[in-house]
mmCIF file of C-alpha atoms and ligand atoms in Angstrom:
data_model
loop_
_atom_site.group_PDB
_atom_site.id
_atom_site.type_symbol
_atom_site.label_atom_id
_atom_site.label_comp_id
_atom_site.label_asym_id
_atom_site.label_seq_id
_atom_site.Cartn_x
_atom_site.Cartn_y
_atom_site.Cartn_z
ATOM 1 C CA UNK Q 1 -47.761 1.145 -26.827
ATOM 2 C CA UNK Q 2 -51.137 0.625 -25.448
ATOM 3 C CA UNK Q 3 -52.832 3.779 -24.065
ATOM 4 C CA UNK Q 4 -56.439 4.769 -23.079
ATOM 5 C CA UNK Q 5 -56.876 8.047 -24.371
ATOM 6 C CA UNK Q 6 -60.273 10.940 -23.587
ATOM 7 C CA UNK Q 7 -61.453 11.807 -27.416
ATOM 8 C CA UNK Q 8 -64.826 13.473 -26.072
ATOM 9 C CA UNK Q 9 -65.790 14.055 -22.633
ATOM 10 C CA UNK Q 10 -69.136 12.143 -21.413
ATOM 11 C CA UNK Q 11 -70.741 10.199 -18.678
ATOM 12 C CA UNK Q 12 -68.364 7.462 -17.391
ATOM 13 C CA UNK Q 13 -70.908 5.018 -17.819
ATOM 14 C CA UNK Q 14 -71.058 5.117 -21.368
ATOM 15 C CA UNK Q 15 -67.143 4.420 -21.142
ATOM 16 C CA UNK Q 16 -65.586 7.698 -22.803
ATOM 17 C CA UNK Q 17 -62.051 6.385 -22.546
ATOM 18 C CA UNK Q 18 -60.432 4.609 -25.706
ATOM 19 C CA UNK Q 19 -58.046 1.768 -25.934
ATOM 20 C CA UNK Q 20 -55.532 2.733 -28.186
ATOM 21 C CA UNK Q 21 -52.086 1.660 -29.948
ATOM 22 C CA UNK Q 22 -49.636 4.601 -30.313
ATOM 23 C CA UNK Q 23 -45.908 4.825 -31.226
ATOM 24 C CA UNK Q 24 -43.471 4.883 -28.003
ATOM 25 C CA UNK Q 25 -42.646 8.557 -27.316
ATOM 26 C CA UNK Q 26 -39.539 9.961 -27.704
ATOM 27 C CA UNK Q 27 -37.964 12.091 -24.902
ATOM 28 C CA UNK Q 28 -37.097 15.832 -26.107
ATOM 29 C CA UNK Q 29 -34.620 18.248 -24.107
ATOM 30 C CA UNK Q 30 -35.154 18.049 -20.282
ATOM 31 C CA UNK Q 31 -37.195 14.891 -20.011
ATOM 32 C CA UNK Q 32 -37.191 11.600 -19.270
ATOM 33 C CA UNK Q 33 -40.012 8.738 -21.026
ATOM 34 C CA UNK Q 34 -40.784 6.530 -18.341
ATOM 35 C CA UNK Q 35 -41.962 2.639 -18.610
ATOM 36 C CA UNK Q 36 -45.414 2.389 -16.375
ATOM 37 C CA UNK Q 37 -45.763 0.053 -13.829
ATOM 38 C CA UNK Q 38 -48.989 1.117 -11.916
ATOM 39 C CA UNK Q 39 -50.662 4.509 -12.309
ATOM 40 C CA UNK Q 40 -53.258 5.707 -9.354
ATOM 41 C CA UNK Q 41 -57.190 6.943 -10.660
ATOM 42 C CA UNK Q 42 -58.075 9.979 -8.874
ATOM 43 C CA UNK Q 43 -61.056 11.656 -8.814
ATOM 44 C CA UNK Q 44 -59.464 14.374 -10.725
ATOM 45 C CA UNK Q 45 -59.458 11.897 -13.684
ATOM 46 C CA UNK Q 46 -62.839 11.241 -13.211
ATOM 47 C CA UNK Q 47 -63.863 15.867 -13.661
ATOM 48 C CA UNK Q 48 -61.585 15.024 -16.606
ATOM 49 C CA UNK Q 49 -63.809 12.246 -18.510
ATOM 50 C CA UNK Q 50 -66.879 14.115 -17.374
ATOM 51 C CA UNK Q 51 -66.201 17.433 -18.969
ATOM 52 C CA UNK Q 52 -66.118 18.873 -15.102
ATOM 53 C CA UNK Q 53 -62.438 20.535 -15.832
ATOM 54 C CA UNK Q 54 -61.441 21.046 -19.586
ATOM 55 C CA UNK Q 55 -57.907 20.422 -20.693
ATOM 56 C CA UNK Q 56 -56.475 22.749 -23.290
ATOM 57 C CA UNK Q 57 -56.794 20.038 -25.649
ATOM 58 C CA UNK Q 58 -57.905 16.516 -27.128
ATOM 59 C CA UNK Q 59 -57.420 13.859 -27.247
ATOM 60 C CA UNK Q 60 -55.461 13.599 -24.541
ATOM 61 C CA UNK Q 61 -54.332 10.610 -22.053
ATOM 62 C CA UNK Q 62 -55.321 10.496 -18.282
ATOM 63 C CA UNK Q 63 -53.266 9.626 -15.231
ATOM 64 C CA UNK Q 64 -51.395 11.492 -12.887
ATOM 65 C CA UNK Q 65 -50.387 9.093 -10.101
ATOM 66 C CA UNK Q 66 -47.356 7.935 -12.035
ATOM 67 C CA UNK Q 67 -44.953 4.990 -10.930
ATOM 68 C CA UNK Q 68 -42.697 3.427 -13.691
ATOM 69 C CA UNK Q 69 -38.850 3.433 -14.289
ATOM 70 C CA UNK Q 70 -36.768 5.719 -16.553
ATOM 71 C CA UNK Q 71 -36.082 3.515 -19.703
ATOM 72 C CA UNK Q 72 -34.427 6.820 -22.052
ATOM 73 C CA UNK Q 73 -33.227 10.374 -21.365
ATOM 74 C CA UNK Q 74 -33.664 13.623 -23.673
ATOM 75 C CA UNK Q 75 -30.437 15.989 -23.700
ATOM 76 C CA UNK Q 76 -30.142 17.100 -20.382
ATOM 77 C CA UNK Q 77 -30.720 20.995 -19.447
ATOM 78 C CA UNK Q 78 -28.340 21.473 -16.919
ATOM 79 C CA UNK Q 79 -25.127 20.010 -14.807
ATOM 80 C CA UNK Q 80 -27.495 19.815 -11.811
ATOM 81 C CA UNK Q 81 -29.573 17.082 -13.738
ATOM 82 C CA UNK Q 82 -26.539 15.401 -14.931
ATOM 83 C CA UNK Q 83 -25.437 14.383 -11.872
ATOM 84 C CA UNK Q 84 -28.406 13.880 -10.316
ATOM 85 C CA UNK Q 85 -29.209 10.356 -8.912
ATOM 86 C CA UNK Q 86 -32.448 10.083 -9.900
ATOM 87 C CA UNK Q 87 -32.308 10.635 -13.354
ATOM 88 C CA UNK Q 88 -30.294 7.305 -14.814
ATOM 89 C CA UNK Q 89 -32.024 5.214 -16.867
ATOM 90 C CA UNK Q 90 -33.225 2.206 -14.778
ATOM 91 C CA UNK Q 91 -34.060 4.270 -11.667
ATOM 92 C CA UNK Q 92 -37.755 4.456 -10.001
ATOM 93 C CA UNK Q 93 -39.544 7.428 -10.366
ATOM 94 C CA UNK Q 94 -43.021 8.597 -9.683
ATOM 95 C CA UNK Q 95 -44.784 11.536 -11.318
ATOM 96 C CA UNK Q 96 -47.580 13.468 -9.579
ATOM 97 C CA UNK Q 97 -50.308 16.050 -10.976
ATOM 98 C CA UNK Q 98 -47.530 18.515 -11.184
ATOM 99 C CA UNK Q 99 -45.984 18.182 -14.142
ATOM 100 C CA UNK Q 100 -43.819 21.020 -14.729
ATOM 101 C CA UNK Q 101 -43.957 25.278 -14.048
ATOM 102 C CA UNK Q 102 -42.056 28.172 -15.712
ATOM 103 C CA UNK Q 103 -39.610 28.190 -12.444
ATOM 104 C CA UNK Q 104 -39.357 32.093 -13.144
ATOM 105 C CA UNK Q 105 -42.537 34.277 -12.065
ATOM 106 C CA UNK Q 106 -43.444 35.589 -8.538
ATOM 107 C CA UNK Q 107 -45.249 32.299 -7.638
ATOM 108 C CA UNK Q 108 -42.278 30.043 -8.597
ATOM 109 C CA UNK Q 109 -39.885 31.737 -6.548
ATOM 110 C CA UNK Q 110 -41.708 31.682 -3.665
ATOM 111 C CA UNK Q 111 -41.938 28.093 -3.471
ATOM 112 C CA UNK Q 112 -45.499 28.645 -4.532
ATOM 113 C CA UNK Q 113 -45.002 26.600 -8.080
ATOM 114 C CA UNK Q 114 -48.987 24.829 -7.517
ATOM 115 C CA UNK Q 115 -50.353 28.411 -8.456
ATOM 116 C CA UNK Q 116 -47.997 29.295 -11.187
ATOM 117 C CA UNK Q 117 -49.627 30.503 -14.371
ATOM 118 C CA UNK Q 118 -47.845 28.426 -16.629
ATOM 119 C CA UNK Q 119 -47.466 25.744 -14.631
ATOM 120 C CA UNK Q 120 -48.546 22.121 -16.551
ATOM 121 C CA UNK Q 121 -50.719 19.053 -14.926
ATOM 122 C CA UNK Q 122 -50.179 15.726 -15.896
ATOM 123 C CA UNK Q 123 -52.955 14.310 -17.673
ATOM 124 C CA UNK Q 124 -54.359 17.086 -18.638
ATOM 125 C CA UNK Q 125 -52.253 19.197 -20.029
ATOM 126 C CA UNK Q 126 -49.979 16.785 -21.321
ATOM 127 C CA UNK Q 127 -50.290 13.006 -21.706
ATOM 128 C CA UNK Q 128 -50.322 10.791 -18.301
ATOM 129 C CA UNK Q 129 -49.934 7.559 -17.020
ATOM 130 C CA UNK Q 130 -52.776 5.429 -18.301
ATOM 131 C CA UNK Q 131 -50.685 4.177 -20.747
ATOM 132 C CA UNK Q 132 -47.577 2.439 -20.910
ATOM 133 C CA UNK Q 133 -45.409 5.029 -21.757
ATOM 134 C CA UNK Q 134 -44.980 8.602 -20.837
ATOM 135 C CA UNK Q 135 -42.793 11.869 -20.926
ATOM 136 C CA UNK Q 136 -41.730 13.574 -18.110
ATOM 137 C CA UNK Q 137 -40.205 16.997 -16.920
ATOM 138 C CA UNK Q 138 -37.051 15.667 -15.279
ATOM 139 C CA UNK Q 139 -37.286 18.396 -13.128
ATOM 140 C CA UNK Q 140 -40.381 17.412 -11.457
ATOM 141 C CA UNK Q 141 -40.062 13.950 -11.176
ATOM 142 C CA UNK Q 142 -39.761 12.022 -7.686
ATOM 143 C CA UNK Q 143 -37.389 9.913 -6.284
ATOM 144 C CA UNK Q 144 -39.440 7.170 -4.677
ATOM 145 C CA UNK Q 145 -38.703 5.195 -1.040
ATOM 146 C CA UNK Q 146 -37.709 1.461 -1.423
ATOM 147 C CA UNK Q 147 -39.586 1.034 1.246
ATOM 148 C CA UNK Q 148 -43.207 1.530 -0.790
ATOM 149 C CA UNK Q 149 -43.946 -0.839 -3.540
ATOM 150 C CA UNK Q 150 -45.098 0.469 -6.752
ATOM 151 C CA UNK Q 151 -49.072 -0.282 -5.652
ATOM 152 C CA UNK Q 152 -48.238 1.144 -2.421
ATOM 153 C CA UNK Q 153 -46.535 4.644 -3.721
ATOM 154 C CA UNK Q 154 -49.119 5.423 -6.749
ATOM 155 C CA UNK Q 155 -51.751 6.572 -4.612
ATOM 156 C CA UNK Q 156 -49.501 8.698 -2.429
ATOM 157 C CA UNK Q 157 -48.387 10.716 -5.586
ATOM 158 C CA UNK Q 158 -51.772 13.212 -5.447
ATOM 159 C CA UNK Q 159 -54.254 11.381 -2.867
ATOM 160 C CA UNK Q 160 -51.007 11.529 -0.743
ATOM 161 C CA UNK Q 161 -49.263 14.634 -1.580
ATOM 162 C CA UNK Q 162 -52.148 16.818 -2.037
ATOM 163 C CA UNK Q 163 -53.884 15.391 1.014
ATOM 164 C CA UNK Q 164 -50.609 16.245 2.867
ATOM 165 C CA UNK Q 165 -50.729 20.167 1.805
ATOM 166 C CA UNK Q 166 -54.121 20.218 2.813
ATOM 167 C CA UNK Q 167 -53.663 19.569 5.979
ATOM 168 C CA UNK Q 168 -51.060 21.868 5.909
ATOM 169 C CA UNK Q 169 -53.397 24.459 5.122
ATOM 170 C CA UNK Q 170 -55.925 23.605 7.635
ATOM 171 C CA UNK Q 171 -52.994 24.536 9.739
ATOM 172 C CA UNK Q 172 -53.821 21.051 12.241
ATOM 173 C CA UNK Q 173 -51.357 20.927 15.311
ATOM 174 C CA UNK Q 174 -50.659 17.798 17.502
ATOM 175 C CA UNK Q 175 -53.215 16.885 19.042
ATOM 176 C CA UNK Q 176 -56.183 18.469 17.502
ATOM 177 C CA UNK Q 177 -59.665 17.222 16.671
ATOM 178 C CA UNK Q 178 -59.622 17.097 13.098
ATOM 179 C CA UNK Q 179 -62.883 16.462 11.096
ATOM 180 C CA UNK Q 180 -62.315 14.769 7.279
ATOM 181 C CA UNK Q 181 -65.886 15.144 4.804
ATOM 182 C CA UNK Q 182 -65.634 12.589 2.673
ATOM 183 C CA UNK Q 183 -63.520 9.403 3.195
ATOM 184 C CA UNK Q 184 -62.278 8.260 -0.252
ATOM 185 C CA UNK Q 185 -58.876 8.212 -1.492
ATOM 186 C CA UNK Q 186 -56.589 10.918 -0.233
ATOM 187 C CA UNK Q 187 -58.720 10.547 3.525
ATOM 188 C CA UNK Q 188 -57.642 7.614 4.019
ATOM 189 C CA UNK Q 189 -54.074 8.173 3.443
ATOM 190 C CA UNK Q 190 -54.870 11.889 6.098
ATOM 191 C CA UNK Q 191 -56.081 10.287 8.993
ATOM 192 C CA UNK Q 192 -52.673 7.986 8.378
ATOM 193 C CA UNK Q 193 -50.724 11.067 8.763
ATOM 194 C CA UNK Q 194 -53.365 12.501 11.530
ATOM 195 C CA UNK Q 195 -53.126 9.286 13.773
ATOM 196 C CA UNK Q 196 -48.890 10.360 13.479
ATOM 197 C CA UNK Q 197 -49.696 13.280 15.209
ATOM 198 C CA UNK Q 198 -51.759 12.114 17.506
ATOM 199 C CA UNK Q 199 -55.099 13.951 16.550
ATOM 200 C CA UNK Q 200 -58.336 12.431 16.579
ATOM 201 C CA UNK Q 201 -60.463 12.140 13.344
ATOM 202 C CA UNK Q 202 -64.218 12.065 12.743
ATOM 203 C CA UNK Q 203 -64.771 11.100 9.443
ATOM 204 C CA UNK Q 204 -68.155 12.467 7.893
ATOM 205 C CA UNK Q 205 -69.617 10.340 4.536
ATOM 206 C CA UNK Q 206 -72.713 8.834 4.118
ATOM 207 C CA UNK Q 207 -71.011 5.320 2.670
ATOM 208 C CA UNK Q 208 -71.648 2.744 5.508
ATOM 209 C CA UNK Q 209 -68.390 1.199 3.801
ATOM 210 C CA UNK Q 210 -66.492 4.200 4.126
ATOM 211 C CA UNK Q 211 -67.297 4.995 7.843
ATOM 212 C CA UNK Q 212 -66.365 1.048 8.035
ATOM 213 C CA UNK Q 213 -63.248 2.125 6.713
ATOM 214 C CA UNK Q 214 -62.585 5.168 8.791
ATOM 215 C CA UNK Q 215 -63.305 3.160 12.133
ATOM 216 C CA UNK Q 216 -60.902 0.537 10.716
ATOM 217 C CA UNK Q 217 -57.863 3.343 10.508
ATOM 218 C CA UNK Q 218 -58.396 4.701 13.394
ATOM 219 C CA UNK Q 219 -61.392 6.903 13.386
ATOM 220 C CA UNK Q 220 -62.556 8.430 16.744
ATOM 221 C CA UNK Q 221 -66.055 8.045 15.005
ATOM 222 C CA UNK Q 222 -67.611 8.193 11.447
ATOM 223 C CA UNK Q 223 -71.201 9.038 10.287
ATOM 224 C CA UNK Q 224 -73.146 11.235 8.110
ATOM 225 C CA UNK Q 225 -72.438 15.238 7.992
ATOM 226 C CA UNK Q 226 -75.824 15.671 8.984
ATOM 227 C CA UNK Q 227 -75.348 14.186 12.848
ATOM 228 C CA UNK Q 228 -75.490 16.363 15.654
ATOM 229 C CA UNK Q 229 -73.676 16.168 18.998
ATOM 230 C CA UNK Q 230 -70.227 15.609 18.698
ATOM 231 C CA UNK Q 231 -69.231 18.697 19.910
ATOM 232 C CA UNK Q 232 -66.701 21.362 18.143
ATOM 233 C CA UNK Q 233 -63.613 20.180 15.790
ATOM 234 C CA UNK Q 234 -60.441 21.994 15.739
ATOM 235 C CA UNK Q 235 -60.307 21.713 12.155
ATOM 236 C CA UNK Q 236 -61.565 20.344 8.867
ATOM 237 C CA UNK Q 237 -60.683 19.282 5.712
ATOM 238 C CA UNK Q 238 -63.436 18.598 2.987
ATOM 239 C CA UNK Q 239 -62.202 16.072 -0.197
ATOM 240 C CA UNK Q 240 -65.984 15.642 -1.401
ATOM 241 C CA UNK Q 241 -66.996 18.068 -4.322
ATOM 242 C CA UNK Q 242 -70.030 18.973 -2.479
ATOM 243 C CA UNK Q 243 -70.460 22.562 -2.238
ATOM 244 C CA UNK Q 244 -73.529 22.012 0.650
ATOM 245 C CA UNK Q 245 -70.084 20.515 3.138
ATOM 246 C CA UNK Q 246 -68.743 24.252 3.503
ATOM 247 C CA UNK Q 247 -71.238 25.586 5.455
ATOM 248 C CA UNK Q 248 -71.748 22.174 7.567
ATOM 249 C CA UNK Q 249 -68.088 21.963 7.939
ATOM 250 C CA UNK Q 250 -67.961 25.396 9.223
ATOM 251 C CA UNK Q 251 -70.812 24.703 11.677
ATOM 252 C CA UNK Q 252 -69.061 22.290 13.159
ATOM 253 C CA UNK Q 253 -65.567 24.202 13.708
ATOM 254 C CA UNK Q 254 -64.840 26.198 17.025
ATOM 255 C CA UNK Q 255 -64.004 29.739 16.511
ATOM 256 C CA UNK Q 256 -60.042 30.394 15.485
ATOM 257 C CA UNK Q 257 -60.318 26.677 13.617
ATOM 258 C CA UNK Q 258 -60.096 26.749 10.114
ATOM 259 C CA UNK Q 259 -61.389 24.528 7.335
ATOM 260 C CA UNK Q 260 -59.593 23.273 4.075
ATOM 261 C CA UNK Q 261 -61.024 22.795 0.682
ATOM 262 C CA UNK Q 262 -59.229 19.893 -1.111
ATOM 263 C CA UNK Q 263 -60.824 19.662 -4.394
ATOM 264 C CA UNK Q 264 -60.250 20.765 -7.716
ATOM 265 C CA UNK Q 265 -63.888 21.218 -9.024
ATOM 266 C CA UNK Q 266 -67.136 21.671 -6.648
ATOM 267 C CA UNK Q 267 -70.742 22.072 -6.755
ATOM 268 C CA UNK Q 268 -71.749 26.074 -5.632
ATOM 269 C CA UNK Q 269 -71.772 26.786 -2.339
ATOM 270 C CA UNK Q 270 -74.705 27.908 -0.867
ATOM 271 C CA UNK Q 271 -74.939 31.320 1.101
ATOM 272 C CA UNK Q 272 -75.013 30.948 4.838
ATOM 273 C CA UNK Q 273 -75.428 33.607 7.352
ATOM 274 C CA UNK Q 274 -72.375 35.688 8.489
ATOM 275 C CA UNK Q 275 -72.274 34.211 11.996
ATOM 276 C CA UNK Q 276 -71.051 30.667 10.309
ATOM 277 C CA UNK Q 277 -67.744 31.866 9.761
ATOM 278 C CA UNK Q 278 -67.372 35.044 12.299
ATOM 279 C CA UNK Q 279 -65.165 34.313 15.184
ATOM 280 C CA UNK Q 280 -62.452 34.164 13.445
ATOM 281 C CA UNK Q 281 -62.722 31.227 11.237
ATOM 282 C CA UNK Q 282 -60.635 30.593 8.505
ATOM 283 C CA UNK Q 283 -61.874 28.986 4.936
ATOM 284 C CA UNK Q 284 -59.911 28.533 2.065
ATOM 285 C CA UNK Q 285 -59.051 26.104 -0.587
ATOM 286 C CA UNK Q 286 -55.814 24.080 -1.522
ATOM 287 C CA UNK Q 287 -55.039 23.724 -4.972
ATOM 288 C CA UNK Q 288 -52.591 21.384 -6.299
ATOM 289 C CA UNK Q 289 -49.013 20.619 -4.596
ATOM 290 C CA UNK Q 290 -45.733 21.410 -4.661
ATOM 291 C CA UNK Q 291 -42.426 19.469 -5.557
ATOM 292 C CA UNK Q 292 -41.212 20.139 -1.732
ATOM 293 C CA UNK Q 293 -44.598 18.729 -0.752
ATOM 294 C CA UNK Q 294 -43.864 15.609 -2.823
ATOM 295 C CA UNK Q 295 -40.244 15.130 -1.171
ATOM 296 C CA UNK Q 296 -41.676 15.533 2.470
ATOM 297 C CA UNK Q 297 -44.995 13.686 2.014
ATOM 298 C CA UNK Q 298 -43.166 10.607 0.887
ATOM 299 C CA UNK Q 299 -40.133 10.629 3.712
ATOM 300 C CA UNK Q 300 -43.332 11.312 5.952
ATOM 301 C CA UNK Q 301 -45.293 8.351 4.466
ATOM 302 C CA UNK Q 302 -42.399 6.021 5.203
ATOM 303 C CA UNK Q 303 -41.869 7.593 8.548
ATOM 304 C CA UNK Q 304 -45.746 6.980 9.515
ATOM 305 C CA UNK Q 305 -45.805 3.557 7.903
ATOM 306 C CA UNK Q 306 -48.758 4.948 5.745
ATOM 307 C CA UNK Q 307 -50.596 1.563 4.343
ATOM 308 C CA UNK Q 308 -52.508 2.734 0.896
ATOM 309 C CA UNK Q 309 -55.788 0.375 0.733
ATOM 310 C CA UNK Q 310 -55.609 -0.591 -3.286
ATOM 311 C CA UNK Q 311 -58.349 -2.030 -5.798
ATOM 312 C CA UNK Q 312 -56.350 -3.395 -8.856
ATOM 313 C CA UNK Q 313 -57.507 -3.172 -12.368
ATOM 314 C CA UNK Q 314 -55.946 -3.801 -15.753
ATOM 315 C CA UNK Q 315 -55.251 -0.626 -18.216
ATOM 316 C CA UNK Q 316 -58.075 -1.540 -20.273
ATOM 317 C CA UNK Q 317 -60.418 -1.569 -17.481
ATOM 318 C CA UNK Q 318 -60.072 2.190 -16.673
ATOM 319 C CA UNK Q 319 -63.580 3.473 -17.360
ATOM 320 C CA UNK Q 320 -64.789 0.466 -15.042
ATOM 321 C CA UNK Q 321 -62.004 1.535 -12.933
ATOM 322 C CA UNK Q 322 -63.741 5.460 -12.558
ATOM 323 C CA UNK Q 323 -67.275 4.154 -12.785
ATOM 324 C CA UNK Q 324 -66.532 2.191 -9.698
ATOM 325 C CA UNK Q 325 -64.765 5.294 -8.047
ATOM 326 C CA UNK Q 326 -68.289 7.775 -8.272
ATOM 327 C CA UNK Q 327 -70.055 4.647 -7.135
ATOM 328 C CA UNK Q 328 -67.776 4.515 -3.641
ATOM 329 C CA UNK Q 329 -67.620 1.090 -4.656
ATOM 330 C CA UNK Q 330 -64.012 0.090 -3.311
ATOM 331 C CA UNK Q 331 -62.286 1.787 -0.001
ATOM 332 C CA UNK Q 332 -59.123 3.817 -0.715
ATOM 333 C CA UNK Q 333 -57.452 4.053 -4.252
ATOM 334 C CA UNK Q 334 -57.828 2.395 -7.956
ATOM 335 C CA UNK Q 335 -55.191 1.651 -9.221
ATOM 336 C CA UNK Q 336 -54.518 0.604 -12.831
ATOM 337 C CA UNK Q 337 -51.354 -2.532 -13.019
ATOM 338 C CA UNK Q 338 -50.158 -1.454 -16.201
ATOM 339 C CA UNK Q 339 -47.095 -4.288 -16.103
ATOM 340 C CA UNK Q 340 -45.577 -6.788 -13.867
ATOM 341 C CA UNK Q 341 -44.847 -5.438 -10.246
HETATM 342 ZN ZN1 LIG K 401 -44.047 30.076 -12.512
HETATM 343 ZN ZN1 LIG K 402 -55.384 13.645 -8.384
#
């Protein structure tokens, strides 16, 4: 099977990610192997290739915005799996940046399975979806809505989905005035899911195409984090990596609001004076998703008619692929066709 595999973190521009030709995995106990279709490129991939985050080990393959279709089981683990509909061979599945977690400690029981120690990432700790072949925990995979199509549902599965939790956690209400840093990927698919609940958005980035974008879905307004005058925001949620945002973003909340990191690697953030987050503000960070995040983001995507804006490229063309995501040079998602639609 044809896979592009990360031997040596470096630069995207000198193209770290090899084309290679590897035997078809075979599924062991508990998973399923799973014929790609279309796999998202998240910015996630991009730390990867960069040496920002370091897996556990090399190489390894990238890709964690999985769609495809079961095409072989492993022995199954339990009678729960055995009769569940989405594990047959033939059936649609999509596999997200959580791959699997122990299911057993404190964290896992609490529904809290994103922050489990154990807990696996596809991609990174295990190979992922920029290939045409892959192995998944058949616990973990997710039944996707006819309704998307399989260039519409790849960038829900961690743009979506994590984008979702994180404006959980920036605990948003109907209604509120809700300020997005950064507009990339999983933005685009929030103010979606904002406009459902009838908050307005100001998108902050300094890409004239990305404010373009913003205005497009729905943006009350969209300009650089540096403007002045728009009065207090309700909440925020920052997707850049851009450590200089949390004090901005702060700035611009009113007191009680709260403001939402979603990223999995940033630049330090600088020290700002007390008063910047007194009155009650709330920071914090959202790290990964859970499976019950997956299930309701994609009933709410359907629900909310959530559009994904897509730039298509071919397997092979997954460093230009990245290199074109750190240049904001497409709105929304890449996504990489891996075969027929
Ligand atoms: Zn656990
Ligand atoms: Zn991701």
């Amino acid at each position: 099977m044809k896979t592009c595999r990360l031997f040596s973190p470096a630069p995207i521009d000198s193209a770290p990610l090899v084309f290679e030709d590897l035997p078809i995995p075979q599924p062991g106990r508990g998973q399923v192997r799973i014929k790609i279709s279309v796999c998202g490129v998240c910015h996630t991939d991009l730390h990867l290739v960069e040496g920002e985050i370091h897996p556990p080990h090399l190489p390894v393959t990238p890709g964690h915005q999985v769609v495809g279709v079961i095409d072989a089981l492993g022995e199954t683990l339990s009678d729960k799996q055995e009769r569940s509909p989405i594990l047959k061979v033939g059936r649609r599945v999509g596999v997200p940046w959580l791959f699997s977690a122990c299911g057993k400690c404190n964290f896992c029981r609490r529904g809290e399975e994103n922050l489990c120690q154990a807990a696996q990432f596809t991609g990174f700790h295990v190979d992922g979806g920029f290939a045409e072949y892959m192995l998944a925990d058949a616990r973990y995979v997710l039944a996707l809505p006819e309704q998307l199509t399989d260039e519409q549902a790849a960038p829900l599965l961690c743009a979506g989905i994590v984008g979702y939790r994180s404006l959980k956690k920036a605990d948003i209400k109907q209604g509120d005035k809700v300020g997005l840093f950064g507009f990339g990927a999983s933005a685009h698919l929030c103010i979606q899911i904002l406009k459902h609940w009838d908050c307005s958005v100001w998108a902050f980035t300094r890409s004239k195409q990305h404010q373009l974008h913003a205005l497009e879905l729905g943006a009350a307004w969209a300009g650089d984090a540096g403007a002045e005058g728009i009065g207090s925001l309700d909440r925020a949620v920052i997707f850049a990596p851009v450590g200089e945002l949390v004090p901005v973003a702060l700035e611009k909340i009113r007191p009680g609001g709260t403001v939402a990191i979603n990223a999995i690697h940033m630049s330090d953030i600088p020290s700002f004076p007390y008063q910047t987050i007194y009155g009650e503000r709330t920071l914090r960070s959202v790290a990964n998703a859970t499976y019950q995040d997956g299930v309701e983001f994609l009933d709410l995507a359907v629900k909310a008619g959530i559009r994904s804006t897509v730039s298509r490229y071919s397997l092979k063309d997954a460093n230009q692929a990245l290199s074109d995501l750190k240049a904001s040079k497409f709105n929304g998602e890449a996504v990489l066709v891996v075969s027929g639609d």
